[in-house]
Amino acid sequence: KPVTPAPTPKKNNVLPDCSDKGSKLVGPLFIDQSIPKDMEAVEKDLSVDFGGTVEKGGKWAPTTCKPKHKVAIIIPYRKRFEQLKIFLRHMHPFLQRQELLYQIFVVEQLKNDPFNRAGLFNVGFVESLKMNKGFDCFIFTDVDLLPEDDHNYYGCPTSPRHMSVAVDKFNYRLPYATIFGGVGAFTKEDFQRINGFSNMFWGWGGEDDDLYTRITKVGFKLTRPSLKRGRYTMIRIHHFQSSKADPNRMNLLRNSGQRMSADGLNTLKYKLDKVDQQPLVTFVKIELKRSM
Ligand code: NGS
């Protein structure tokens, strides 16, 4: 009588941990500021294969090692499509070389209210977690900032972390010691601990200074990469200030610390219009509401 062989036990597929100092890192990078014709051209351009293709929604994960961090990249956005194409072409290979599990989210503010960068970051945090509860690290970045060195790690090696310390427009120096503009990283817990960003900054300026106060108020120690690793090129094309400076920002900054527990993630109000998973990025289109 033929003996049916016992089913072979599933191979124990334990991948080694990915490194945050991966062998795939190259250091200083070529910064391509030419404008891709369309998103399809960007897709074609991303020919470098690090062991897995970008999935719908702009997701990627390494296949040969276990990623150290699950990262949501959050971009506040309105009418910057030319810059977005350049950003995505630069960032997908950059993040893949860092062997991170990541997804790129663009949070688009509909309606013509002044731009509320901080509110859009808060929405990105909430909506990305709805899509994947596993995110443990959040990169809040402007669409026009391209990191020049891939040793500037977009995981959360420390939190909170200010990453864009040396931007070309400021001659590769910090314009002032307490600046937190540009690109920042937080673990999920640390971002929740400071109640996220304020929702009250409508228009340009101040929301990052407010965030700095939140960080120091709860006693967090802010870290930064070195001036060598934290270099950025600001995309020069289509560079305009989308909103006038917020006239109320100095008043708000006077009581950032007192306001933080009653202004942030716990008071965020918005209407979700659409989540659009495109091949290289997830668009989250929303209407931000005044929260108070
Ligand atoms: C400060 C703004 C910050 C801003 C920084 C750099 O004055 O929000 O300039 O701006 N603070 C206030 O307005 C209170 S930048 O030159 O990069 O546009 O981040």
CSV table of C-alpha atoms and ligand atoms in Angstrom, one decimal:
chain,number,residue,atom,x,y,z
A,1,LYS,CA,0.0,0.0,0.0
A,2,PRO,CA,1.5,3.3,-1.0
A,3,VAL,CA,2.4,5.5,1.9
A,4,THR,CA,1.3,9.1,1.6
A,5,PRO,CA,4.3,11.2,2.6
A,6,ALA,CA,3.7,13.5,5.6
A,7,PRO,CA,3.3,17.1,4.5
A,8,THR,CA,6.6,18.8,4.7
A,9,PRO,CA,6.6,21.4,7.4
A,10,LYS,CA,6.7,25.0,6.2
A,11,LYS,CA,10.2,26.3,5.9
A,12,ASN,CA,10.9,28.5,8.8
A,13,ASN,CA,11.5,31.7,6.8
A,14,VAL,CA,13.2,33.9,9.4
A,15,LEU,CA,14.8,36.9,7.6
A,16,PRO,CA,17.8,38.6,9.1
A,17,ASP,CA,17.2,42.2,10.4
A,18,CYS,CA,17.8,44.9,7.8
A,19,SER,CA,20.6,47.3,8.7
A,20,ASP,CA,20.3,51.0,9.2
A,21,LYS,CA,23.8,51.3,7.8
A,22,GLY,CA,23.0,49.1,4.8
A,23,SER,CA,25.6,48.2,2.2
A,24,LYS,CA,23.3,49.7,-0.4
A,25,LEU,CA,23.9,53.2,0.7
A,26,VAL,CA,26.0,55.3,-1.5
A,27,GLY,CA,26.5,58.6,0.4
A,28,PRO,CA,26.3,61.8,-1.6
A,29,LEU,CA,23.6,61.6,-4.3
A,30,PHE,CA,23.0,63.1,-7.7
A,31,ILE,CA,20.1,65.6,-7.4
A,32,ASP,CA,18.0,65.5,-10.6
A,33,GLN,CA,15.8,68.6,-10.8
A,34,SER,CA,14.6,68.0,-14.3
A,35,ILE,CA,10.8,67.8,-14.6
A,36,PRO,CA,9.5,64.4,-15.5
A,37,LYS,CA,6.9,64.5,-18.3
A,38,ASP,CA,4.3,62.7,-16.2
A,39,MET,CA,3.9,60.2,-13.4
A,40,GLU,CA,4.3,57.3,-15.9
A,41,ALA,CA,7.7,58.7,-16.8
A,42,VAL,CA,8.7,58.6,-13.1
A,43,GLU,CA,7.5,55.0,-12.9
A,44,LYS,CA,9.7,54.1,-15.8
A,45,ASP,CA,12.6,56.0,-14.4
A,46,LEU,CA,12.5,53.9,-11.2
A,47,SER,CA,14.3,51.1,-12.9
A,48,VAL,CA,16.7,50.4,-10.0
A,49,ASP,CA,15.4,47.2,-8.4
A,50,PHE,CA,16.2,46.6,-4.8
A,51,GLY,CA,14.3,43.4,-4.5
A,52,GLY,CA,10.7,44.2,-4.8
A,53,THR,CA,8.6,46.6,-6.9
A,54,VAL,CA,6.7,49.6,-5.6
A,55,GLU,CA,3.1,48.5,-4.9
A,56,LYS,CA,0.0,50.5,-5.6
A,57,GLY,CA,-0.3,53.4,-3.2
A,58,GLY,CA,3.5,54.0,-3.1
A,59,LYS,CA,4.3,51.1,-0.8
A,60,TRP,CA,7.4,49.1,-0.7
A,61,ALA,CA,9.1,46.6,1.6
A,62,PRO,CA,12.5,44.8,1.4
A,63,THR,CA,12.2,41.1,0.6
A,64,THR,CA,15.6,39.9,1.8
A,65,CYS,CA,15.6,41.3,5.3
A,66,LYS,CA,13.2,42.3,8.1
A,67,PRO,CA,12.8,46.1,8.0
A,68,LYS,CA,13.7,47.9,11.2
A,69,HIS,CA,10.9,50.4,10.8
A,70,LYS,CA,7.5,50.7,9.2
A,71,VAL,CA,7.5,54.3,8.0
A,72,ALA,CA,4.7,56.5,6.8
A,73,ILE,CA,6.1,59.4,4.7
A,74,ILE,CA,3.6,62.3,5.0
A,75,ILE,CA,3.6,65.3,2.6
A,76,PRO,CA,1.3,68.3,3.0
A,77,TYR,CA,0.3,69.4,-0.4
A,78,ARG,CA,-1.5,71.8,-2.7
A,79,LYS,CA,-0.7,72.4,-6.4
A,80,ARG,CA,2.9,71.3,-6.5
A,81,PHE,CA,2.6,68.5,-9.0
A,82,GLU,CA,5.9,69.3,-10.8
A,83,GLN,CA,7.7,69.1,-7.5
A,84,LEU,CA,5.9,66.0,-6.5
A,85,LYS,CA,7.2,64.1,-9.6
A,86,ILE,CA,10.8,65.1,-8.8
A,87,PHE,CA,10.3,64.2,-5.1
A,88,LEU,CA,9.0,60.7,-5.9
A,89,ARG,CA,11.7,60.0,-8.4
A,90,HIS,CA,14.3,60.9,-5.8
A,91,MET,CA,12.7,59.3,-2.7
A,92,HIS,CA,11.6,55.9,-3.8
A,93,PRO,CA,15.2,54.7,-4.6
A,94,PHE,CA,16.5,56.6,-1.5
A,95,LEU,CA,14.1,54.8,0.9
A,96,GLN,CA,14.7,51.5,-0.8
A,97,ARG,CA,18.4,51.7,-0.3
A,98,GLN,CA,17.7,52.3,3.4
A,99,GLU,CA,15.7,49.0,3.4
A,100,LEU,CA,12.7,50.5,5.1
A,101,LEU,CA,9.1,49.3,4.8
A,102,TYR,CA,7.4,52.5,3.7
A,103,GLN,CA,4.4,54.1,2.1
A,104,ILE,CA,4.3,57.7,0.7
A,105,PHE,CA,1.2,59.8,1.5
A,106,VAL,CA,0.3,63.1,0.0
A,107,VAL,CA,-2.3,65.0,2.0
A,108,GLU,CA,-4.0,67.5,-0.2
A,109,GLN,CA,-5.9,70.5,1.2
A,110,LEU,CA,-9.0,71.1,-0.9
A,111,LYS,CA,-10.8,74.5,-0.8
A,112,ASN,CA,-9.1,77.9,-0.8
A,113,ASP,CA,-8.4,78.5,2.8
A,114,PRO,CA,-4.9,79.5,3.7
A,115,PHE,CA,-2.6,76.5,3.6
A,116,ASN,CA,-2.5,74.7,7.0
A,117,ARG,CA,0.7,72.6,6.8
A,118,ALA,CA,0.5,71.3,10.4
A,119,GLY,CA,-3.1,70.3,10.2
A,120,LEU,CA,-2.3,68.3,7.0
A,121,PHE,CA,0.5,66.5,8.9
A,122,ASN,CA,-2.0,65.6,11.6
A,123,VAL,CA,-4.4,64.2,9.0
A,124,GLY,CA,-1.6,62.2,7.4
A,125,PHE,CA,-0.8,60.6,10.8
A,126,VAL,CA,-4.4,59.6,11.4
A,127,GLU,CA,-5.2,58.4,7.9
A,128,SER,CA,-2.0,56.5,7.4
A,129,LEU,CA,-2.7,54.6,10.6
A,130,LYS,CA,-6.2,53.8,9.4
A,131,MET,CA,-4.6,52.1,6.4
A,132,ASN,CA,-1.9,50.3,8.2
A,133,LYS,CA,-1.9,50.0,12.0
A,134,GLY,CA,1.7,48.8,11.8
A,135,PHE,CA,3.4,52.2,11.1
A,136,ASP,CA,5.7,52.9,13.9
A,137,CYS,CA,7.7,55.9,12.4
A,138,PHE,CA,6.4,59.0,10.8
A,139,ILE,CA,8.4,61.3,8.5
A,140,PHE,CA,6.8,64.7,8.1
A,141,THR,CA,8.3,66.3,5.0
A,142,ASP,CA,7.8,69.2,2.6
A,143,VAL,CA,7.5,68.2,-1.0
A,144,ASP,CA,10.4,70.4,-2.1
A,145,LEU,CA,13.2,69.0,0.1
A,146,LEU,CA,15.5,66.3,-1.4
A,147,PRO,CA,18.0,64.7,0.9
A,148,GLU,CA,21.5,64.8,-0.6
A,149,ASP,CA,23.0,61.9,1.3
A,150,ASP,CA,21.4,58.5,1.9
A,151,HIS,CA,23.1,58.1,5.3
A,152,ASN,CA,20.4,60.5,6.5
A,153,TYR,CA,18.2,57.7,7.8
A,154,TYR,CA,14.4,58.0,7.3
A,155,GLY,CA,13.7,55.4,9.9
A,156,CYS,CA,13.4,56.7,13.5
A,157,PRO,CA,16.8,56.1,14.9
A,158,THR,CA,15.9,58.6,17.6
A,159,SER,CA,12.7,60.6,18.2
A,160,PRO,CA,11.9,63.4,17.8
A,161,ARG,CA,14.4,64.1,15.1
A,162,HIS,CA,14.9,67.2,13.0
A,163,MET,CA,16.4,66.1,9.7
A,164,SER,CA,16.7,69.0,7.3
A,165,VAL,CA,19.6,70.7,9.2
A,166,ALA,CA,21.6,71.9,6.2
A,167,VAL,CA,19.4,73.2,3.3
A,168,ASP,CA,21.1,74.7,0.3
A,169,LYS,CA,18.9,77.8,0.5
A,170,PHE,CA,20.3,78.5,4.0
A,171,ASN,CA,23.9,77.9,2.7
A,172,TYR,CA,23.8,74.5,4.4
A,173,ARG,CA,23.5,75.8,7.9
A,174,LEU,CA,20.7,76.0,10.5
A,175,PRO,CA,19.2,79.5,10.1
A,176,TYR,CA,18.4,79.5,13.9
A,177,ALA,CA,19.0,76.9,16.6
A,178,THR,CA,15.5,76.0,17.4
A,179,ILE,CA,14.2,75.6,13.9
A,180,PHE,CA,12.1,72.5,13.2
A,181,GLY,CA,11.0,73.3,9.7
A,182,GLY,CA,11.4,71.1,6.6
A,183,VAL,CA,11.7,67.4,7.5
A,184,GLY,CA,11.1,65.8,10.9
A,185,ALA,CA,10.7,62.3,12.3
A,186,PHE,CA,8.7,60.9,15.2
A,187,THR,CA,7.8,57.5,16.5
A,188,LYS,CA,4.1,57.0,16.8
A,189,GLU,CA,4.2,57.2,20.6
A,190,ASP,CA,6.2,60.4,20.7
A,191,PHE,CA,4.0,62.1,18.2
A,192,GLN,CA,0.9,61.2,20.2
A,193,ARG,CA,2.6,62.3,23.4
A,194,ILE,CA,2.8,65.9,22.1
A,195,ASN,CA,-0.7,65.7,20.7
A,196,GLY,CA,0.7,66.1,17.2
A,197,PHE,CA,1.0,69.6,15.6
A,198,SER,CA,-1.3,72.5,16.3
A,199,ASN,CA,-4.3,72.9,14.0
A,200,MET,CA,-4.5,76.6,14.4
A,201,PHE,CA,-1.8,77.9,12.0
A,202,TRP,CA,-3.5,79.0,8.8
A,203,GLY,CA,-1.0,80.4,6.3
A,204,TRP,CA,2.8,80.5,6.2
A,205,GLY,CA,5.0,80.2,9.3
A,206,GLY,CA,5.2,79.4,13.0
A,207,GLU,CA,3.7,75.9,13.1
A,208,ASP,CA,7.1,74.4,13.3
A,209,ASP,CA,8.2,76.8,16.0
A,210,ASP,CA,5.1,75.8,17.9
A,211,LEU,CA,6.1,72.1,17.5
A,212,TYR,CA,9.5,72.8,18.9
A,213,THR,CA,7.9,74.2,22.0
A,214,ARG,CA,5.7,71.1,22.4
A,215,ILE,CA,8.8,68.9,22.1
A,216,THR,CA,10.7,70.8,24.8
A,217,LYS,CA,7.7,71.1,27.0
A,218,VAL,CA,7.3,67.3,27.5
A,219,GLY,CA,11.1,67.0,28.0
A,220,PHE,CA,12.0,65.3,24.8
A,221,LYS,CA,15.5,65.7,23.6
A,222,LEU,CA,15.6,66.7,20.0
A,223,THR,CA,18.3,65.1,17.8
A,224,ARG,CA,19.7,65.9,14.4
A,225,PRO,CA,21.9,64.4,11.8
A,226,SER,CA,25.3,66.0,11.2
A,227,LEU,CA,25.7,68.9,8.9
A,228,LYS,CA,27.4,66.5,6.5
A,229,ARG,CA,24.6,63.9,6.5
A,230,GLY,CA,21.7,66.3,6.8
A,231,ARG,CA,22.2,68.2,3.6
A,232,TYR,CA,19.2,69.0,1.4
A,233,THR,CA,18.5,70.6,-2.0
A,234,MET,CA,15.3,72.7,-2.1
A,235,ILE,CA,13.6,72.2,-5.5
A,236,ARG,CA,13.8,75.5,-7.2
A,237,ILE,CA,11.2,75.1,-9.9
A,238,HIS,CA,7.6,76.1,-9.2
A,239,HIS,CA,8.7,77.5,-5.9
A,240,PHE,CA,6.2,79.9,-4.5
A,241,GLN,CA,4.7,80.6,-1.1
A,242,SER,CA,1.2,79.3,-1.5
A,243,SER,CA,-0.2,81.4,1.3
A,244,LYS,CA,0.5,84.7,3.0
A,245,ALA,CA,2.2,84.6,6.4
A,246,ASP,CA,-0.3,83.8,9.1
A,247,PRO,CA,-0.9,87.2,10.8
A,248,ASN,CA,-1.9,85.4,14.0
A,249,ARG,CA,1.2,83.3,14.3
A,250,MET,CA,3.1,85.4,16.9
A,251,ASN,CA,0.0,85.5,19.2
A,252,LEU,CA,-0.3,81.7,19.0
A,253,LEU,CA,3.4,81.2,19.7
A,254,ARG,CA,3.0,83.1,22.9
A,255,ASN,CA,1.1,80.2,24.5
A,256,SER,CA,2.2,77.1,22.6
A,257,GLY,CA,2.9,75.2,25.8
A,258,GLN,CA,-0.4,76.0,27.4
A,259,ARG,CA,-2.4,75.2,24.3
A,260,MET,CA,-0.9,71.9,23.4
A,261,SER,CA,-3.2,69.6,25.3
A,262,ALA,CA,-6.3,71.2,23.8
A,263,ASP,CA,-5.0,71.8,20.2
A,264,GLY,CA,-3.7,68.9,18.1
A,265,LEU,CA,-4.6,65.3,17.3
A,266,ASN,CA,-7.4,65.4,19.9
A,267,THR,CA,-9.2,68.4,18.2
A,268,LEU,CA,-8.4,67.7,14.6
A,269,LYS,CA,-11.5,68.2,12.3
A,270,TYR,CA,-11.6,67.4,8.6
A,271,LYS,CA,-13.8,65.9,5.9
A,272,LEU,CA,-12.3,63.1,4.0
A,273,ASP,CA,-13.0,63.6,0.3
A,274,LYS,CA,-11.1,60.7,-1.3
A,275,VAL,CA,-8.3,58.3,-0.8
A,276,ASP,CA,-6.7,57.7,-4.2
A,277,GLN,CA,-4.0,54.9,-4.4
A,278,GLN,CA,-1.9,55.8,-7.3
A,279,PRO,CA,1.1,53.6,-8.5
A,280,LEU,CA,3.7,55.7,-6.7
A,281,VAL,CA,1.8,57.5,-4.0
A,282,THR,CA,-1.4,57.5,-1.9
A,283,PHE,CA,-3.4,60.8,-2.2
A,284,VAL,CA,-5.5,61.7,0.7
A,285,LYS,CA,-7.8,64.6,-0.3
A,286,ILE,CA,-9.4,66.4,2.5
A,287,GLU,CA,-11.2,69.6,3.6
A,288,LEU,CA,-9.7,70.9,6.8
A,289,LYS,CA,-12.2,72.5,9.3
A,290,ARG,CA,-11.5,75.1,11.9
A,291,SER,CA,-11.2,73.2,15.1
A,292,MET,CA,-11.8,76.1,17.4
B,1,NGS,C1,10.6,81.5,10.6
B,1,NGS,C2,9.2,80.9,10.7
B,1,NGS,C3,9.2,79.4,10.6
B,1,NGS,C4,10.0,79.0,9.3
B,1,NGS,C5,11.3,79.7,9.2
B,1,NGS,C6,12.1,79.4,7.9
B,1,NGS,O1,10.5,82.9,10.7
B,1,NGS,O2,7.9,78.9,10.6
B,1,NGS,O3,11.2,81.1,9.4
B,1,NGS,O4,11.2,79.7,6.9
B,1,NGS,N1,8.6,81.3,12.0
B,1,NGS,C7,7.6,82.2,12.1
B,1,NGS,O5,7.2,82.8,11.1
B,1,NGS,C8,7.2,82.6,13.5
B,1,NGS,S1,11.6,79.4,5.4
B,1,NGS,O6,12.6,80.4,5.1
B,1,NGS,O7,12.2,78.1,5.3
B,1,NGS,O8,10.4,79.6,4.6
B,1,NGS,O9,10.1,77.6,9.2
